[in-house]
PDB file of C-alpha atoms in Angstrom:
ATOM      1  CA  UNK A  71     103.239 100.368  73.459  1.00  0.00           C
ATOM      2  CA  UNK A  72     102.406  96.859  72.384  1.00  0.00           C
ATOM      3  CA  UNK A  73     101.657  93.407  73.728  1.00  0.00           C
ATOM      4  CA  UNK A  74     105.239  92.905  74.911  1.00  0.00           C
ATOM      5  CA  UNK A  75     104.859  95.504  77.676  1.00  0.00           C
ATOM      6  CA  UNK A  76     103.718  94.611  81.193  1.00  0.00           C
ATOM      7  CA  UNK A  77     101.568  96.745  83.496  1.00  0.00           C
ATOM      8  CA  UNK A  78     102.466  96.420  87.184  1.00  0.00           C
ATOM      9  CA  UNK A  79     100.036  98.131  89.565  1.00  0.00           C
ATOM     10  CA  UNK A  80     100.554  98.590  93.290  1.00  0.00           C
ATOM     11  CA  UNK A  81      97.467  99.232  95.382  1.00  0.00           C
ATOM     12  CA  UNK A  82      97.274 101.722  98.225  1.00  0.00           C
ATOM     13  CA  UNK A  83      95.727 104.983  99.331  1.00  0.00           C
ATOM     14  CA  UNK A  84      97.180 108.355  98.311  1.00  0.00           C
ATOM     15  CA  UNK A  85      98.717 110.820 100.729  1.00  0.00           C
ATOM     16  CA  UNK A  86     101.269 110.809 103.537  1.00  0.00           C
ATOM     17  CA  UNK A  87      98.791 109.861 106.282  1.00  0.00           C
ATOM     18  CA  UNK A  88      98.370 106.418 104.673  1.00  0.00           C
ATOM     19  CA  UNK A  89     102.000 105.836 103.650  1.00  0.00           C
ATOM     20  CA  UNK A  90     102.894 103.332 106.407  1.00  0.00           C
ATOM     21  CA  UNK A  91      99.540 101.510 106.451  1.00  0.00           C
ATOM     22  CA  UNK A  92      99.239  97.787 105.801  1.00  0.00           C
ATOM     23  CA  UNK A  93      96.823  98.669 102.988  1.00  0.00           C
ATOM     24  CA  UNK A  94      99.696 100.468 101.235  1.00  0.00           C
ATOM     25  CA  UNK A  95     101.931  97.410 100.860  1.00  0.00           C
ATOM     26  CA  UNK A  96     101.384  97.567  97.084  1.00  0.00           C
ATOM     27  CA  UNK A  97     102.649 101.161  96.925  1.00  0.00           C
ATOM     28  CA  UNK A  98     105.701 100.186  99.010  1.00  0.00           C
ATOM     29  CA  UNK A  99     106.593  97.388  96.592  1.00  0.00           C
ATOM     30  CA  UNK A 100     106.146  99.698  93.577  1.00  0.00           C
ATOM     31  CA  UNK A 101     108.481 102.260  95.147  1.00  0.00           C
ATOM     32  CA  UNK A 102     111.195  99.568  95.386  1.00  0.00           C
ATOM     33  CA  UNK A 103     110.548  98.540  91.772  1.00  0.00           C
ATOM     34  CA  UNK A 104     110.808 102.177  90.658  1.00  0.00           C
ATOM     35  CA  UNK A 105     114.224 102.361  92.321  1.00  0.00           C
ATOM     36  CA  UNK A 106     115.299  99.214  90.499  1.00  0.00           C
ATOM     37  CA  UNK A 107     114.055 100.644  87.197  1.00  0.00           C
ATOM     38  CA  UNK A 108     116.025 103.819  87.897  1.00  0.00           C
ATOM     39  CA  UNK A 109     113.093 106.155  87.359  1.00  0.00           C
ATOM     40  CA  UNK A 110     110.538 108.342  89.052  1.00  0.00           C
ATOM     41  CA  UNK A 111     106.778 108.290  88.990  1.00  0.00           C
ATOM     42  CA  UNK A 112     105.039 111.015  86.997  1.00  0.00           C
ATOM     43  CA  UNK A 113     101.373 111.977  86.917  1.00  0.00           C
ATOM     44  CA  UNK A 114      99.386 110.331  84.115  1.00  0.00           C
ATOM     45  CA  UNK A 115      95.984 111.353  82.787  1.00  0.00           C
ATOM     46  CA  UNK A 116      94.575 107.999  83.951  1.00  0.00           C
ATOM     47  CA  UNK A 117      94.577 109.250  87.577  1.00  0.00           C
ATOM     48  CA  UNK A 118      97.702 107.284  88.422  1.00  0.00           C
ATOM     49  CA  UNK A 119     101.378 107.960  88.945  1.00  0.00           C
ATOM     50  CA  UNK A 120     103.300 106.090  86.259  1.00  0.00           C
ATOM     51  CA  UNK A 121     106.861 105.108  85.445  1.00  0.00           C
ATOM     52  CA  UNK A 122     107.702 103.656  82.032  1.00  0.00           C
ATOM     53  CA  UNK A 123     110.934 101.715  81.871  1.00  0.00           C
ATOM     54  CA  UNK A 124     112.660  98.368  82.031  1.00  0.00           C
ATOM     55  CA  UNK A 125     112.500  95.995  84.939  1.00  0.00           C
ATOM     56  CA  UNK A 126     114.620  92.840  84.952  1.00  0.00           C
ATOM     57  CA  UNK A 127     115.267  93.582  81.259  1.00  0.00           C
ATOM     58  CA  UNK A 128     111.542  93.645  80.423  1.00  0.00           C
ATOM     59  CA  UNK A 129     109.493  96.646  79.256  1.00  0.00           C
ATOM     60  CA  UNK A 130     107.108  97.602  82.034  1.00  0.00           C
ATOM     61  CA  UNK A 131     104.781 100.365  83.111  1.00  0.00           C
ATOM     62  CA  UNK A 132     104.698 100.738  86.890  1.00  0.00           C
ATOM     63  CA  UNK A 133     101.619 102.450  88.289  1.00  0.00           C
ATOM     64  CA  UNK A 134     100.154 103.654  91.575  1.00  0.00           C
ATOM     65  CA  UNK A 135      96.528 104.824  91.281  1.00  0.00           C
ATOM     66  CA  UNK A 136      95.944 108.279  92.807  1.00  0.00           C
ATOM     67  CA  UNK A 137      92.393 107.299  93.761  1.00  0.00           C
ATOM     68  CA  UNK A 138      91.465 105.653  97.023  1.00  0.00           C
ATOM     69  CA  UNK A 139      91.791 101.871  97.142  1.00  0.00           C
ATOM     70  CA  UNK A 140      88.062 101.251  96.579  1.00  0.00           C
ATOM     71  CA  UNK A 141      88.213 103.168  93.281  1.00  0.00           C
ATOM     72  CA  UNK A 142      91.383 101.597  91.816  1.00  0.00           C
ATOM     73  CA  UNK A 143      89.545 100.033  88.873  1.00  0.00           C
ATOM     74  CA  UNK A 144      89.091 103.217  86.833  1.00  0.00           C
ATOM     75  CA  UNK A 145      92.786 104.117  86.728  1.00  0.00           C
ATOM     76  CA  UNK A 146      93.821 100.497  86.088  1.00  0.00           C
ATOM     77  CA  UNK A 147      91.389 100.152  83.178  1.00  0.00           C
ATOM     78  CA  UNK A 148      92.518 103.527  81.825  1.00  0.00           C
ATOM     79  CA  UNK A 149      96.156 102.446  81.916  1.00  0.00           C
ATOM     80  CA  UNK A 150      95.418  99.042  80.424  1.00  0.00           C
ATOM     81  CA  UNK A 151      93.554 100.688  77.545  1.00  0.00           C
ATOM     82  CA  UNK A 152      96.123 103.479  77.055  1.00  0.00           C
ATOM     83  CA  UNK A 153      99.106 101.103  76.907  1.00  0.00           C
ATOM     84  CA  UNK A 154      97.126  98.319  75.176  1.00  0.00           C
ATOM     85  CA  UNK A 155      98.270  95.740  77.716  1.00  0.00           C
ATOM     86  CA  UNK A 156      96.467  92.376  77.591  1.00  0.00           C
ATOM     87  CA  UNK A 157      95.062  91.256  80.951  1.00  0.00           C
ATOM     88  CA  UNK A 158      97.557  88.355  80.964  1.00  0.00           C
ATOM     89  CA  UNK A 159     100.347  90.955  81.325  1.00  0.00           C
ATOM     90  CA  UNK A 160      98.763  92.828  84.234  1.00  0.00           C
ATOM     91  CA  UNK A 161     100.241  92.263  87.708  1.00  0.00           C
ATOM     92  CA  UNK A 162      98.472  93.736  90.755  1.00  0.00           C
ATOM     93  CA  UNK A 163     100.406  93.939  94.040  1.00  0.00           C
ATOM     94  CA  UNK A 164      98.179  94.179  97.106  1.00  0.00           C
ATOM     95  CA  UNK A 165      97.892  93.494 100.831  1.00  0.00           C
ATOM     96  CA  UNK A 166      96.191  90.252 101.874  1.00  0.00           C
ATOM     97  CA  UNK A 167      94.583  89.617 105.277  1.00  0.00           C
ATOM     98  CA  UNK A 168      94.337  85.846 104.873  1.00  0.00           C
ATOM     99  CA  UNK A 169      98.092  85.400 104.513  1.00  0.00           C
ATOM    100  CA  UNK A 170     100.381  85.822 107.525  1.00  0.00           C
ATOM    101  CA  UNK A 171     102.810  88.716 107.601  1.00  0.00           C
ATOM    102  CA  UNK A 172     106.064  87.644 105.966  1.00  0.00           C
ATOM    103  CA  UNK A 173     104.411  85.357 103.417  1.00  0.00           C
ATOM    104  CA  UNK A 174     103.697  85.968  99.737  1.00  0.00           C
ATOM    105  CA  UNK A 175     101.278  84.189  97.466  1.00  0.00           C
ATOM    106  CA  UNK A 176     101.199  84.552  93.686  1.00  0.00           C
ATOM    107  CA  UNK A 177      98.233  83.598  91.547  1.00  0.00           C
ATOM    108  CA  UNK A 178      96.254  84.358  88.434  1.00  0.00           C
ATOM    109  CA  UNK A 179      92.577  85.151  88.705  1.00  0.00           C
ATOM    110  CA  UNK A 180      90.227  84.208  91.492  1.00  0.00           C
ATOM    111  CA  UNK A 181      87.846  86.212  93.606  1.00  0.00           C
ATOM    112  CA  UNK A 182      88.484  89.440  95.463  1.00  0.00           C
ATOM    113  CA  UNK A 183      88.292  87.838  98.940  1.00  0.00           C
ATOM    114  CA  UNK A 184      86.660  90.988 100.293  1.00  0.00           C
ATOM    115  CA  UNK A 185      89.451  93.246  98.992  1.00  0.00           C
ATOM    116  CA  UNK A 186      87.726  96.359  97.654  1.00  0.00           C
ATOM    117  CA  UNK A 187      90.660  97.351  95.436  1.00  0.00           C
ATOM    118  CA  UNK A 188      90.554  93.993  93.634  1.00  0.00           C
ATOM    119  CA  UNK A 189      86.760  94.144  93.424  1.00  0.00           C
ATOM    120  CA  UNK A 190      86.990  97.565  91.746  1.00  0.00           C
ATOM    121  CA  UNK A 191      89.657  96.393  89.273  1.00  0.00           C
ATOM    122  CA  UNK A 192      87.779  93.218  88.322  1.00  0.00           C
ATOM    123  CA  UNK A 193      84.540  95.160  87.840  1.00  0.00           C
ATOM    124  CA  UNK A 194      86.220  97.843  85.695  1.00  0.00           C
ATOM    125  CA  UNK A 195      88.142  95.364  83.549  1.00  0.00           C
ATOM    126  CA  UNK A 196      85.278  92.868  83.284  1.00  0.00           C
ATOM    127  CA  UNK A 197      87.992  90.243  83.760  1.00  0.00           C
ATOM    128  CA  UNK A 198      89.615  88.682  86.819  1.00  0.00           C
ATOM    129  CA  UNK A 199      92.395  86.723  85.086  1.00  0.00           C
ATOM    130  CA  UNK A 200      95.191  89.140  85.969  1.00  0.00           C
ATOM    131  CA  UNK A 201      98.205  88.131  88.060  1.00  0.00           C
ATOM    132  CA  UNK A 202      98.293  88.988  91.746  1.00  0.00           C
ATOM    133  CA  UNK A 203     101.190  89.337  94.154  1.00  0.00           C
ATOM    134  CA  UNK A 204      99.473  88.944  97.515  1.00  0.00           C
ATOM    135  CA  UNK A 205     101.508  90.533 100.332  1.00  0.00           C
ATOM    136  CA  UNK A 206     100.544  88.945 103.637  1.00  0.00           C
ATOM    137  CA  UNK A 207      99.563  91.344 106.417  1.00  0.00           C
ATOM    138  CA  UNK A 208      97.835  88.771 108.651  1.00  0.00           C
ATOM    139  CA  UNK A 209      94.526  88.940 110.470  1.00  0.00           C
ATOM    140  CA  UNK A 210      93.632  91.666 112.953  1.00  0.00           C
ATOM    141  CA  UNK A 211      94.148  90.871 116.622  1.00  0.00           C
ATOM    142  CA  UNK A 212      91.145  90.042 118.792  1.00  0.00           C
ATOM    143  CA  UNK A 213      87.941  91.557 117.535  1.00  0.00           C
ATOM    144  CA  UNK A 214      89.508  94.475 115.667  1.00  0.00           C
ATOM    145  CA  UNK A 215      87.659  95.328 112.475  1.00  0.00           C
ATOM    146  CA  UNK A 216      89.588  94.237 109.364  1.00  0.00           C
ATOM    147  CA  UNK A 217      89.048  97.632 107.680  1.00  0.00           C
ATOM    148  CA  UNK A 218      90.530  99.427 110.699  1.00  0.00           C
ATOM    149  CA  UNK A 219      93.437  96.961 110.842  1.00  0.00           C
ATOM    150  CA  UNK A 220      94.572  97.516 107.244  1.00  0.00           C
ATOM    151  CA  UNK A 221      94.438 101.290 107.755  1.00  0.00           C
ATOM    152  CA  UNK A 222      96.907 101.056 110.659  1.00  0.00           C
ATOM    153  CA  UNK A 223     100.674 101.209 110.213  1.00  0.00           C
ATOM    154  CA  UNK A 224     102.703  98.031 110.415  1.00  0.00           C
ATOM    155  CA  UNK A 225     103.652  97.181 114.019  1.00  0.00           C
ATOM    156  CA  UNK A 226     107.104  97.943 115.403  1.00  0.00           C
ATOM    157  CA  UNK A 227     108.032  94.241 115.183  1.00  0.00           C
ATOM    158  CA  UNK A 228     106.818  94.067 111.576  1.00  0.00           C
ATOM    159  CA  UNK A 229     108.695  97.244 110.633  1.00  0.00           C
ATOM    160  CA  UNK A 230     111.987  95.588 111.665  1.00  0.00           C
ATOM    161  CA  UNK A 231     111.682  93.188 108.690  1.00  0.00           C
ATOM    162  CA  UNK A 232     109.298  95.166 106.466  1.00  0.00           C
ATOM    163  CA  UNK A 233     112.014  96.353 104.051  1.00  0.00           C
ATOM    164  CA  UNK A 234     113.142  92.761 103.558  1.00  0.00           C
ATOM    165  CA  UNK A 235     109.569  91.581 102.905  1.00  0.00           C
ATOM    166  CA  UNK A 236     108.879  94.452 100.483  1.00  0.00           C
ATOM    167  CA  UNK A 237     112.117  93.610  98.642  1.00  0.00           C
ATOM    168  CA  UNK A 238     111.061  89.961  98.417  1.00  0.00           C
ATOM    169  CA  UNK A 239     107.694  90.991  96.939  1.00  0.00           C
ATOM    170  CA  UNK A 240     109.540  93.140  94.375  1.00  0.00           C
ATOM    171  CA  UNK A 241     111.664  90.082  93.534  1.00  0.00           C
ATOM    172  CA  UNK A 242     108.440  88.106  93.019  1.00  0.00           C
ATOM    173  CA  UNK A 243     107.161  90.709  90.543  1.00  0.00           C
ATOM    174  CA  UNK A 244     110.421  90.459  88.591  1.00  0.00           C
ATOM    175  CA  UNK A 245     110.143  86.648  88.624  1.00  0.00           C
ATOM    176  CA  UNK A 246     106.670  86.931  87.058  1.00  0.00           C
ATOM    177  CA  UNK A 247     108.026  89.296  84.390  1.00  0.00           C
ATOM    178  CA  UNK A 248     110.849  86.977  83.389  1.00  0.00           C
ATOM    179  CA  UNK A 249     109.456  83.483  83.940  1.00  0.00           C
ATOM    180  CA  UNK A 250     106.325  81.478  84.483  1.00  0.00           C
ATOM    181  CA  UNK A 251     103.782  81.820  87.271  1.00  0.00           C
ATOM    182  CA  UNK A 252     104.533  78.242  88.345  1.00  0.00           C
ATOM    183  CA  UNK A 253     108.279  78.880  88.634  1.00  0.00           C
ATOM    184  CA  UNK A 254     107.650  82.049  90.652  1.00  0.00           C
ATOM    185  CA  UNK A 255     105.210  80.211  92.921  1.00  0.00           C
ATOM    186  CA  UNK A 256     107.778  77.477  93.545  1.00  0.00           C
ATOM    187  CA  UNK A 257     110.356  80.098  94.508  1.00  0.00           C
ATOM    188  CA  UNK A 258     108.247  82.410  96.660  1.00  0.00           C
ATOM    189  CA  UNK A 259     105.594  80.217  98.287  1.00  0.00           C
ATOM    190  CA  UNK A 260     108.167  78.512 100.496  1.00  0.00           C
ATOM    191  CA  UNK A 261     108.438  81.576 102.756  1.00  0.00           C
TER     192      UNK A 261
END
């Protein structure tokens, strides 16, 4: 593959016990994108499940690391190197505590804001200038520990609109693939 391919990575934890967790929002979005691309994920030697195809008319590799969230960097670097994707064409979809549920924020670069998956990716790549689709999960209630909160399933109220929010995040990824970051921000930051 060459520089015209994009790498879209969804962050989460492997296994059915984590499937509905807030921390797995990235995996949920990638599953929707896989459906849109009309393909299925297959195991890749980089320790990730991968789908190569077209998304919104653009060549893309969709990936879900098979490692735990805190170790996402190794598989992401492996995929980036294998497919020779420049960091400018890497999109990472992840949960974000500092954004309310139902809101998305798109950006390039920045810190990890305490997100261990992002910290691992930035450390492995030696570069933080990749695109991020930040899926708001909100802050934990009361004094609940943030780590415990993200490892809990979405609430019943959240699950009523979760499919819609996941779809909207998938739309945001496609907007990044086909247009500019600024145009995508203008479209998706309103919500």
